[in-house]
mmCIF file with all atom_site columns, C-alpha atoms in Angstrom:
data_model
loop_
_atom_site.group_PDB
_atom_site.id
_atom_site.type_symbol
_atom_site.label_atom_id
_atom_site.label_alt_id
_atom_site.label_comp_id
_atom_site.label_asym_id
_atom_site.label_entity_id
_atom_site.label_seq_id
_atom_site.pdbx_PDB_ins_code
_atom_site.Cartn_x
_atom_site.Cartn_y
_atom_site.Cartn_z
_atom_site.occupancy
_atom_site.B_iso_or_equiv
_atom_site.pdbx_formal_charge
_atom_site.auth_seq_id
_atom_site.auth_comp_id
_atom_site.auth_asym_id
_atom_site.auth_atom_id
_atom_site.pdbx_PDB_model_num
ATOM 1   C CA . UNK A 1 1   ? -103.544 174.086 222.200 1.00 68.00 ? 1   UNK A CA 1
ATOM 2   C CA . UNK A 1 2   ? -103.519 177.231 223.869 1.00 81.00 ? 2   UNK A CA 1
ATOM 3   C CA . UNK A 1 3   ? -102.906 180.847 222.505 1.00 86.00 ? 3   UNK A CA 1
ATOM 4   C CA . UNK A 1 4   ? -99.624  181.464 223.684 1.00 90.00 ? 4   UNK A CA 1
ATOM 5   C CA . UNK A 1 5   ? -98.483  178.142 222.316 1.00 90.00 ? 5   UNK A CA 1
ATOM 6   C CA . UNK A 1 6   ? -100.436 178.537 218.817 1.00 90.00 ? 6   UNK A CA 1
ATOM 7   C CA . UNK A 1 7   ? -98.630  181.616 218.499 1.00 93.00 ? 7   UNK A CA 1
ATOM 8   C CA . UNK A 1 8   ? -95.206  180.418 219.526 1.00 95.00 ? 8   UNK A CA 1
ATOM 9   C CA . UNK A 1 9   ? -95.840  177.742 216.922 1.00 95.00 ? 9   UNK A CA 1
ATOM 10  C CA . UNK A 1 10  ? -96.783  180.077 214.320 1.00 95.00 ? 10  UNK A CA 1
ATOM 11  C CA . UNK A 1 11  ? -94.156  182.512 214.802 1.00 96.00 ? 11  UNK A CA 1
ATOM 12  C CA . UNK A 1 12  ? -91.674  179.489 214.635 1.00 96.00 ? 12  UNK A CA 1
ATOM 13  C CA . UNK A 1 13  ? -93.359  178.032 211.243 1.00 97.00 ? 13  UNK A CA 1
ATOM 14  C CA . UNK A 1 14  ? -93.255  181.989 209.917 1.00 96.00 ? 14  UNK A CA 1
ATOM 15  C CA . UNK A 1 15  ? -89.460  181.576 210.671 1.00 97.00 ? 15  UNK A CA 1
ATOM 16  C CA . UNK A 1 16  ? -88.652  178.610 209.324 1.00 97.00 ? 16  UNK A CA 1
ATOM 17  C CA . UNK A 1 17  ? -90.713  179.571 206.067 1.00 96.00 ? 17  UNK A CA 1
ATOM 18  C CA . UNK A 1 18  ? -88.390  182.671 206.066 1.00 96.00 ? 18  UNK A CA 1
ATOM 19  C CA . UNK A 1 19  ? -85.305  180.554 206.352 1.00 97.00 ? 19  UNK A CA 1
ATOM 20  C CA . UNK A 1 20  ? -86.725  178.151 203.351 1.00 96.00 ? 20  UNK A CA 1
ATOM 21  C CA . UNK A 1 21  ? -87.057  175.044 205.548 1.00 97.00 ? 21  UNK A CA 1
ATOM 22  C CA . UNK A 1 22  ? -90.301  174.021 203.716 1.00 97.00 ? 22  UNK A CA 1
ATOM 23  C CA . UNK A 1 23  ? -90.038  170.378 204.650 1.00 98.00 ? 23  UNK A CA 1
ATOM 24  C CA . UNK A 1 24  ? -89.332  171.091 208.579 1.00 97.00 ? 24  UNK A CA 1
ATOM 25  C CA . UNK A 1 25  ? -92.873  173.111 208.515 1.00 97.00 ? 25  UNK A CA 1
ATOM 26  C CA . UNK A 1 26  ? -94.388  169.698 206.868 1.00 97.00 ? 26  UNK A CA 1
ATOM 27  C CA . UNK A 1 27  ? -92.650  167.952 209.507 1.00 97.00 ? 27  UNK A CA 1
ATOM 28  C CA . UNK A 1 28  ? -93.517  170.276 212.253 1.00 95.00 ? 28  UNK A CA 1
ATOM 29  C CA . UNK A 1 29  ? -97.124  170.035 211.916 1.00 96.00 ? 29  UNK A CA 1
ATOM 30  C CA . UNK A 1 30  ? -97.169  166.664 210.946 1.00 95.00 ? 30  UNK A CA 1
ATOM 31  C CA . UNK A 1 31  ? -96.189  165.917 214.623 1.00 94.00 ? 31  UNK A CA 1
ATOM 32  C CA . UNK A 1 32  ? -99.423  167.619 215.649 1.00 94.00 ? 32  UNK A CA 1
ATOM 33  C CA . UNK A 1 33  ? -102.372 165.779 216.540 1.00 92.00 ? 33  UNK A CA 1
ATOM 34  C CA . UNK A 1 34  ? -105.026 165.665 213.947 1.00 91.00 ? 34  UNK A CA 1
ATOM 35  C CA . UNK A 1 35  ? -107.327 167.790 216.060 1.00 91.00 ? 35  UNK A CA 1
ATOM 36  C CA . UNK A 1 36  ? -104.506 170.617 216.588 1.00 90.00 ? 36  UNK A CA 1
ATOM 37  C CA . UNK A 1 37  ? -103.859 170.953 213.032 1.00 90.00 ? 37  UNK A CA 1
ATOM 38  C CA . UNK A 1 38  ? -107.087 171.432 211.948 1.00 88.00 ? 38  UNK A CA 1
ATOM 39  C CA . UNK A 1 39  ? -107.000 175.107 212.264 1.00 90.00 ? 39  UNK A CA 1
ATOM 40  C CA . UNK A 1 40  ? -106.846 177.799 209.294 1.00 95.00 ? 40  UNK A CA 1
ATOM 41  C CA . UNK A 1 41  ? -103.743 179.158 210.221 1.00 94.00 ? 41  UNK A CA 1
ATOM 42  C CA . UNK A 1 42  ? -101.980 175.798 210.682 1.00 95.00 ? 42  UNK A CA 1
ATOM 43  C CA . UNK A 1 43  ? -103.520 174.413 207.086 1.00 96.00 ? 43  UNK A CA 1
ATOM 44  C CA . UNK A 1 44  ? -102.455 177.614 205.386 1.00 96.00 ? 44  UNK A CA 1
ATOM 45  C CA . UNK A 1 45  ? -99.041  177.378 206.121 1.00 97.00 ? 45  UNK A CA 1
ATOM 46  C CA . UNK A 1 46  ? -99.077  173.531 205.503 1.00 97.00 ? 46  UNK A CA 1
ATOM 47  C CA . UNK A 1 47  ? -100.488 174.446 201.972 1.00 97.00 ? 47  UNK A CA 1
ATOM 48  C CA . UNK A 1 48  ? -97.584  177.498 201.684 1.00 96.00 ? 48  UNK A CA 1
ATOM 49  C CA . UNK A 1 49  ? -94.922  174.888 202.630 1.00 97.00 ? 49  UNK A CA 1
ATOM 50  C CA . UNK A 1 50  ? -96.297  172.234 199.994 1.00 98.00 ? 50  UNK A CA 1
ATOM 51  C CA . UNK A 1 51  ? -96.617  175.094 197.494 1.00 96.00 ? 51  UNK A CA 1
ATOM 52  C CA . UNK A 1 52  ? -92.691  176.120 198.242 1.00 96.00 ? 52  UNK A CA 1
ATOM 53  C CA . UNK A 1 53  ? -91.798  172.702 197.307 1.00 97.00 ? 53  UNK A CA 1
ATOM 54  C CA . UNK A 1 54  ? -93.517  172.677 194.144 1.00 96.00 ? 54  UNK A CA 1
ATOM 55  C CA . UNK A 1 55  ? -96.288  170.149 195.443 1.00 97.00 ? 55  UNK A CA 1
ATOM 56  C CA . UNK A 1 56  ? -98.766  172.755 193.984 1.00 97.00 ? 56  UNK A CA 1
ATOM 57  C CA . UNK A 1 57  ? -101.917 169.957 193.707 1.00 97.00 ? 57  UNK A CA 1
ATOM 58  C CA . UNK A 1 58  ? -101.078 169.249 197.311 1.00 97.00 ? 58  UNK A CA 1
ATOM 59  C CA . UNK A 1 59  ? -101.059 172.774 198.406 1.00 98.00 ? 59  UNK A CA 1
ATOM 60  C CA . UNK A 1 60  ? -104.444 173.518 196.556 1.00 98.00 ? 60  UNK A CA 1
ATOM 61  C CA . UNK A 1 61  ? -106.355 170.570 198.091 1.00 97.00 ? 61  UNK A CA 1
ATOM 62  C CA . UNK A 1 62  ? -105.331 172.074 201.678 1.00 97.00 ? 62  UNK A CA 1
ATOM 63  C CA . UNK A 1 63  ? -106.733 175.455 200.515 1.00 98.00 ? 63  UNK A CA 1
ATOM 64  C CA . UNK A 1 64  ? -109.732 174.364 198.898 1.00 97.00 ? 64  UNK A CA 1
ATOM 65  C CA . UNK A 1 65  ? -112.054 173.496 202.178 1.00 97.00 ? 65  UNK A CA 1
ATOM 66  C CA . UNK A 1 66  ? -110.690 176.830 203.569 1.00 97.00 ? 66  UNK A CA 1
ATOM 67  C CA . UNK A 1 67  ? -112.326 178.652 200.800 1.00 97.00 ? 67  UNK A CA 1
ATOM 68  C CA . UNK A 1 68  ? -115.215 180.063 203.006 1.00 97.00 ? 68  UNK A CA 1
ATOM 69  C CA . UNK A 1 69  ? -112.479 180.783 205.947 1.00 97.00 ? 69  UNK A CA 1
ATOM 70  C CA . UNK A 1 70  ? -110.465 182.790 203.529 1.00 96.00 ? 70  UNK A CA 1
ATOM 71  C CA . UNK A 1 71  ? -113.037 184.349 201.744 1.00 96.00 ? 71  UNK A CA 1
ATOM 72  C CA . UNK A 1 72  ? -111.315 187.846 202.626 1.00 97.00 ? 72  UNK A CA 1
ATOM 73  C CA . UNK A 1 73  ? -108.036 186.503 203.322 1.00 97.00 ? 73  UNK A CA 1
ATOM 74  C CA . UNK A 1 74  ? -105.406 188.153 200.162 1.00 97.00 ? 74  UNK A CA 1
ATOM 75  C CA . UNK A 1 75  ? -103.071 185.463 201.359 1.00 96.00 ? 75  UNK A CA 1
ATOM 76  C CA . UNK A 1 76  ? -105.669 182.366 200.572 1.00 97.00 ? 76  UNK A CA 1
ATOM 77  C CA . UNK A 1 77  ? -106.613 184.023 197.374 1.00 98.00 ? 77  UNK A CA 1
ATOM 78  C CA . UNK A 1 78  ? -102.577 184.490 196.607 1.00 97.00 ? 78  UNK A CA 1
ATOM 79  C CA . UNK A 1 79  ? -101.752 180.931 197.619 1.00 97.00 ? 79  UNK A CA 1
ATOM 80  C CA . UNK A 1 80  ? -104.197 179.775 195.189 1.00 98.00 ? 80  UNK A CA 1
ATOM 81  C CA . UNK A 1 81  ? -102.773 181.457 192.506 1.00 97.00 ? 81  UNK A CA 1
ATOM 82  C CA . UNK A 1 82  ? -99.479  180.432 193.194 1.00 96.00 ? 82  UNK A CA 1
ATOM 83  C CA . UNK A 1 83  ? -100.773 176.949 193.333 1.00 96.00 ? 83  UNK A CA 1
ATOM 84  C CA . UNK A 1 84  ? -102.535 176.939 189.977 1.00 96.00 ? 84  UNK A CA 1
ATOM 85  C CA . UNK A 1 85  ? -99.640  178.880 188.135 1.00 95.00 ? 85  UNK A CA 1
ATOM 86  C CA . UNK A 1 86  ? -97.499  176.201 189.365 1.00 94.00 ? 86  UNK A CA 1
ATOM 87  C CA . UNK A 1 87  ? -99.482  173.433 187.894 1.00 95.00 ? 87  UNK A CA 1
ATOM 88  C CA . UNK A 1 88  ? -99.432  175.542 184.555 1.00 93.00 ? 88  UNK A CA 1
ATOM 89  C CA . UNK A 1 89  ? -102.865 177.082 185.032 1.00 94.00 ? 89  UNK A CA 1
ATOM 90  C CA . UNK A 1 90  ? -102.038 180.030 184.549 1.00 94.00 ? 90  UNK A CA 1
ATOM 91  C CA . UNK A 1 91  ? -105.698 181.786 183.737 1.00 93.00 ? 91  UNK A CA 1
ATOM 92  C CA . UNK A 1 92  ? -107.047 180.518 186.566 1.00 95.00 ? 92  UNK A CA 1
ATOM 93  C CA . UNK A 1 93  ? -104.067 181.704 188.536 1.00 95.00 ? 93  UNK A CA 1
ATOM 94  C CA . UNK A 1 94  ? -104.558 185.240 187.363 1.00 95.00 ? 94  UNK A CA 1
ATOM 95  C CA . UNK A 1 95  ? -108.284 185.378 188.027 1.00 96.00 ? 95  UNK A CA 1
ATOM 96  C CA . UNK A 1 96  ? -107.188 184.805 191.962 1.00 97.00 ? 96  UNK A CA 1
ATOM 97  C CA . UNK A 1 97  ? -104.473 187.261 191.513 1.00 97.00 ? 97  UNK A CA 1
ATOM 98  C CA . UNK A 1 98  ? -107.093 189.679 190.693 1.00 97.00 ? 98  UNK A CA 1
ATOM 99  C CA . UNK A 1 99  ? -108.760 188.856 193.433 1.00 97.00 ? 99  UNK A CA 1
ATOM 100 C CA . UNK A 1 100 ? -105.868 189.613 195.633 1.00 97.00 ? 100 UNK A CA 1
ATOM 101 C CA . UNK A 1 101 ? -105.900 193.265 194.266 1.00 97.00 ? 101 UNK A CA 1
ATOM 102 C CA . UNK A 1 102 ? -109.445 193.704 194.906 1.00 97.00 ? 102 UNK A CA 1
ATOM 103 C CA . UNK A 1 103 ? -109.026 192.396 198.643 1.00 97.00 ? 103 UNK A CA 1
ATOM 104 C CA . UNK A 1 104 ? -105.702 194.687 199.164 1.00 95.00 ? 104 UNK A CA 1
ATOM 105 C CA . UNK A 1 105 ? -103.293 194.120 201.624 1.00 91.00 ? 105 UNK A CA 1
ATOM 106 C CA . UNK A 1 106 ? -99.565  194.463 202.766 1.00 95.00 ? 106 UNK A CA 1
ATOM 107 C CA . UNK A 1 107 ? -97.567  196.323 200.155 1.00 96.00 ? 107 UNK A CA 1
ATOM 108 C CA . UNK A 1 108 ? -95.295  193.239 199.679 1.00 95.00 ? 108 UNK A CA 1
ATOM 109 C CA . UNK A 1 109 ? -98.188  190.960 198.849 1.00 96.00 ? 109 UNK A CA 1
ATOM 110 C CA . UNK A 1 110 ? -99.427  193.410 196.638 1.00 96.00 ? 110 UNK A CA 1
ATOM 111 C CA . UNK A 1 111 ? -96.205  194.276 195.048 1.00 96.00 ? 111 UNK A CA 1
ATOM 112 C CA . UNK A 1 112 ? -95.937  190.336 194.309 1.00 95.00 ? 112 UNK A CA 1
ATOM 113 C CA . UNK A 1 113 ? -99.342  190.192 193.005 1.00 97.00 ? 113 UNK A CA 1
ATOM 114 C CA . UNK A 1 114 ? -98.757  192.656 190.566 1.00 97.00 ? 114 UNK A CA 1
ATOM 115 C CA . UNK A 1 115 ? -95.456  190.918 189.425 1.00 95.00 ? 115 UNK A CA 1
ATOM 116 C CA . UNK A 1 116 ? -96.973  187.772 188.919 1.00 95.00 ? 116 UNK A CA 1
ATOM 117 C CA . UNK A 1 117 ? -99.781  189.382 186.762 1.00 95.00 ? 117 UNK A CA 1
ATOM 118 C CA . UNK A 1 118 ? -97.798  191.158 184.734 1.00 93.00 ? 118 UNK A CA 1
ATOM 119 C CA . UNK A 1 119 ? -95.479  187.904 184.011 1.00 92.00 ? 119 UNK A CA 1
ATOM 120 C CA . UNK A 1 120 ? -98.783  185.835 183.357 1.00 92.00 ? 120 UNK A CA 1
ATOM 121 C CA . UNK A 1 121 ? -99.587  188.564 180.621 1.00 89.00 ? 121 UNK A CA 1
ATOM 122 C CA . UNK A 1 122 ? -96.257  188.882 179.439 1.00 87.00 ? 122 UNK A CA 1
ATOM 123 C CA . UNK A 1 123 ? -96.489  184.960 178.494 1.00 84.00 ? 123 UNK A CA 1
ATOM 124 C CA . UNK A 1 124 ? -99.244  185.728 175.722 1.00 69.00 ? 124 UNK A CA 1
ATOM 125 C CA . UNK A 1 125 ? -102.641 185.664 175.650 1.00 52.00 ? 125 UNK A CA 1
ATOM 126 C CA . UNK A 1 126 ? -105.631 183.986 176.739 1.00 50.00 ? 126 UNK A CA 1
ATOM 127 C CA . UNK A 1 127 ? -106.765 181.502 174.259 1.00 42.00 ? 127 UNK A CA 1
ATOM 128 C CA . UNK A 1 128 ? -110.605 180.574 173.610 1.00 36.00 ? 128 UNK A CA 1
ATOM 129 C CA . UNK A 1 129 ? -110.280 177.901 176.142 1.00 44.00 ? 129 UNK A CA 1
ATOM 130 C CA . UNK A 1 130 ? -109.208 179.894 178.611 1.00 48.00 ? 130 UNK A CA 1
ATOM 131 C CA . UNK A 1 131 ? -105.338 178.903 178.959 1.00 52.00 ? 131 UNK A CA 1
ATOM 132 C CA . UNK A 1 132 ? -102.535 181.103 178.073 1.00 46.00 ? 132 UNK A CA 1
ATOM 133 C CA . UNK A 1 133 ? -101.077 180.995 175.121 1.00 44.00 ? 133 UNK A CA 1
ATOM 134 C CA . UNK A 1 134 ? -97.206  181.283 175.205 1.00 42.00 ? 134 UNK A CA 1
ATOM 135 C CA . UNK A 1 135 ? -95.947  183.652 172.724 1.00 39.00 ? 135 UNK A CA 1
ATOM 136 C CA . UNK A 1 136 ? -99.270  182.647 170.270 1.00 35.00 ? 136 UNK A CA 1
ATOM 137 C CA . UNK A 1 137 ? -101.588 185.082 168.733 1.00 34.00 ? 137 UNK A CA 1
ATOM 138 C CA . UNK A 1 138 ? -105.116 183.428 168.969 1.00 31.00 ? 138 UNK A CA 1
ATOM 139 C CA . UNK A 1 139 ? -105.716 179.823 168.748 1.00 29.00 ? 139 UNK A CA 1
ATOM 140 C CA . UNK A 1 140 ? -106.132 177.112 171.732 1.00 27.00 ? 140 UNK A CA 1
ATOM 141 C CA . UNK A 1 141 ? -102.002 176.672 171.973 1.00 29.00 ? 141 UNK A CA 1
#
């Protein structure tokens, strides 16, 4: 796929995301050849679509092999955080969110990240096992 075609596809996928058409994003990417869908940007968008459909384990599975490329990408860390929070693994999600704040990024992303961290912290204190205990003091909830 040429750079121009890739950019047009990414723009189309972003428009579908903004419209909430996450299943269509998955369909569009699935129509590409395995070689064409390998790239970081496409896999990231595919993971975002799965996460937005509540398929958080699938999102994490897609993002994990991109860890090295995503090391300095706040969106990668944010998407991982969303995946872990979606699985109820709030302590792990909070760790990823803190990394987003360290890296910085667009104002909207930083605002979302701060809100998510506040929401997680409002749920309760971290237990000895690293899990968040909703409304409980201490213990392993």
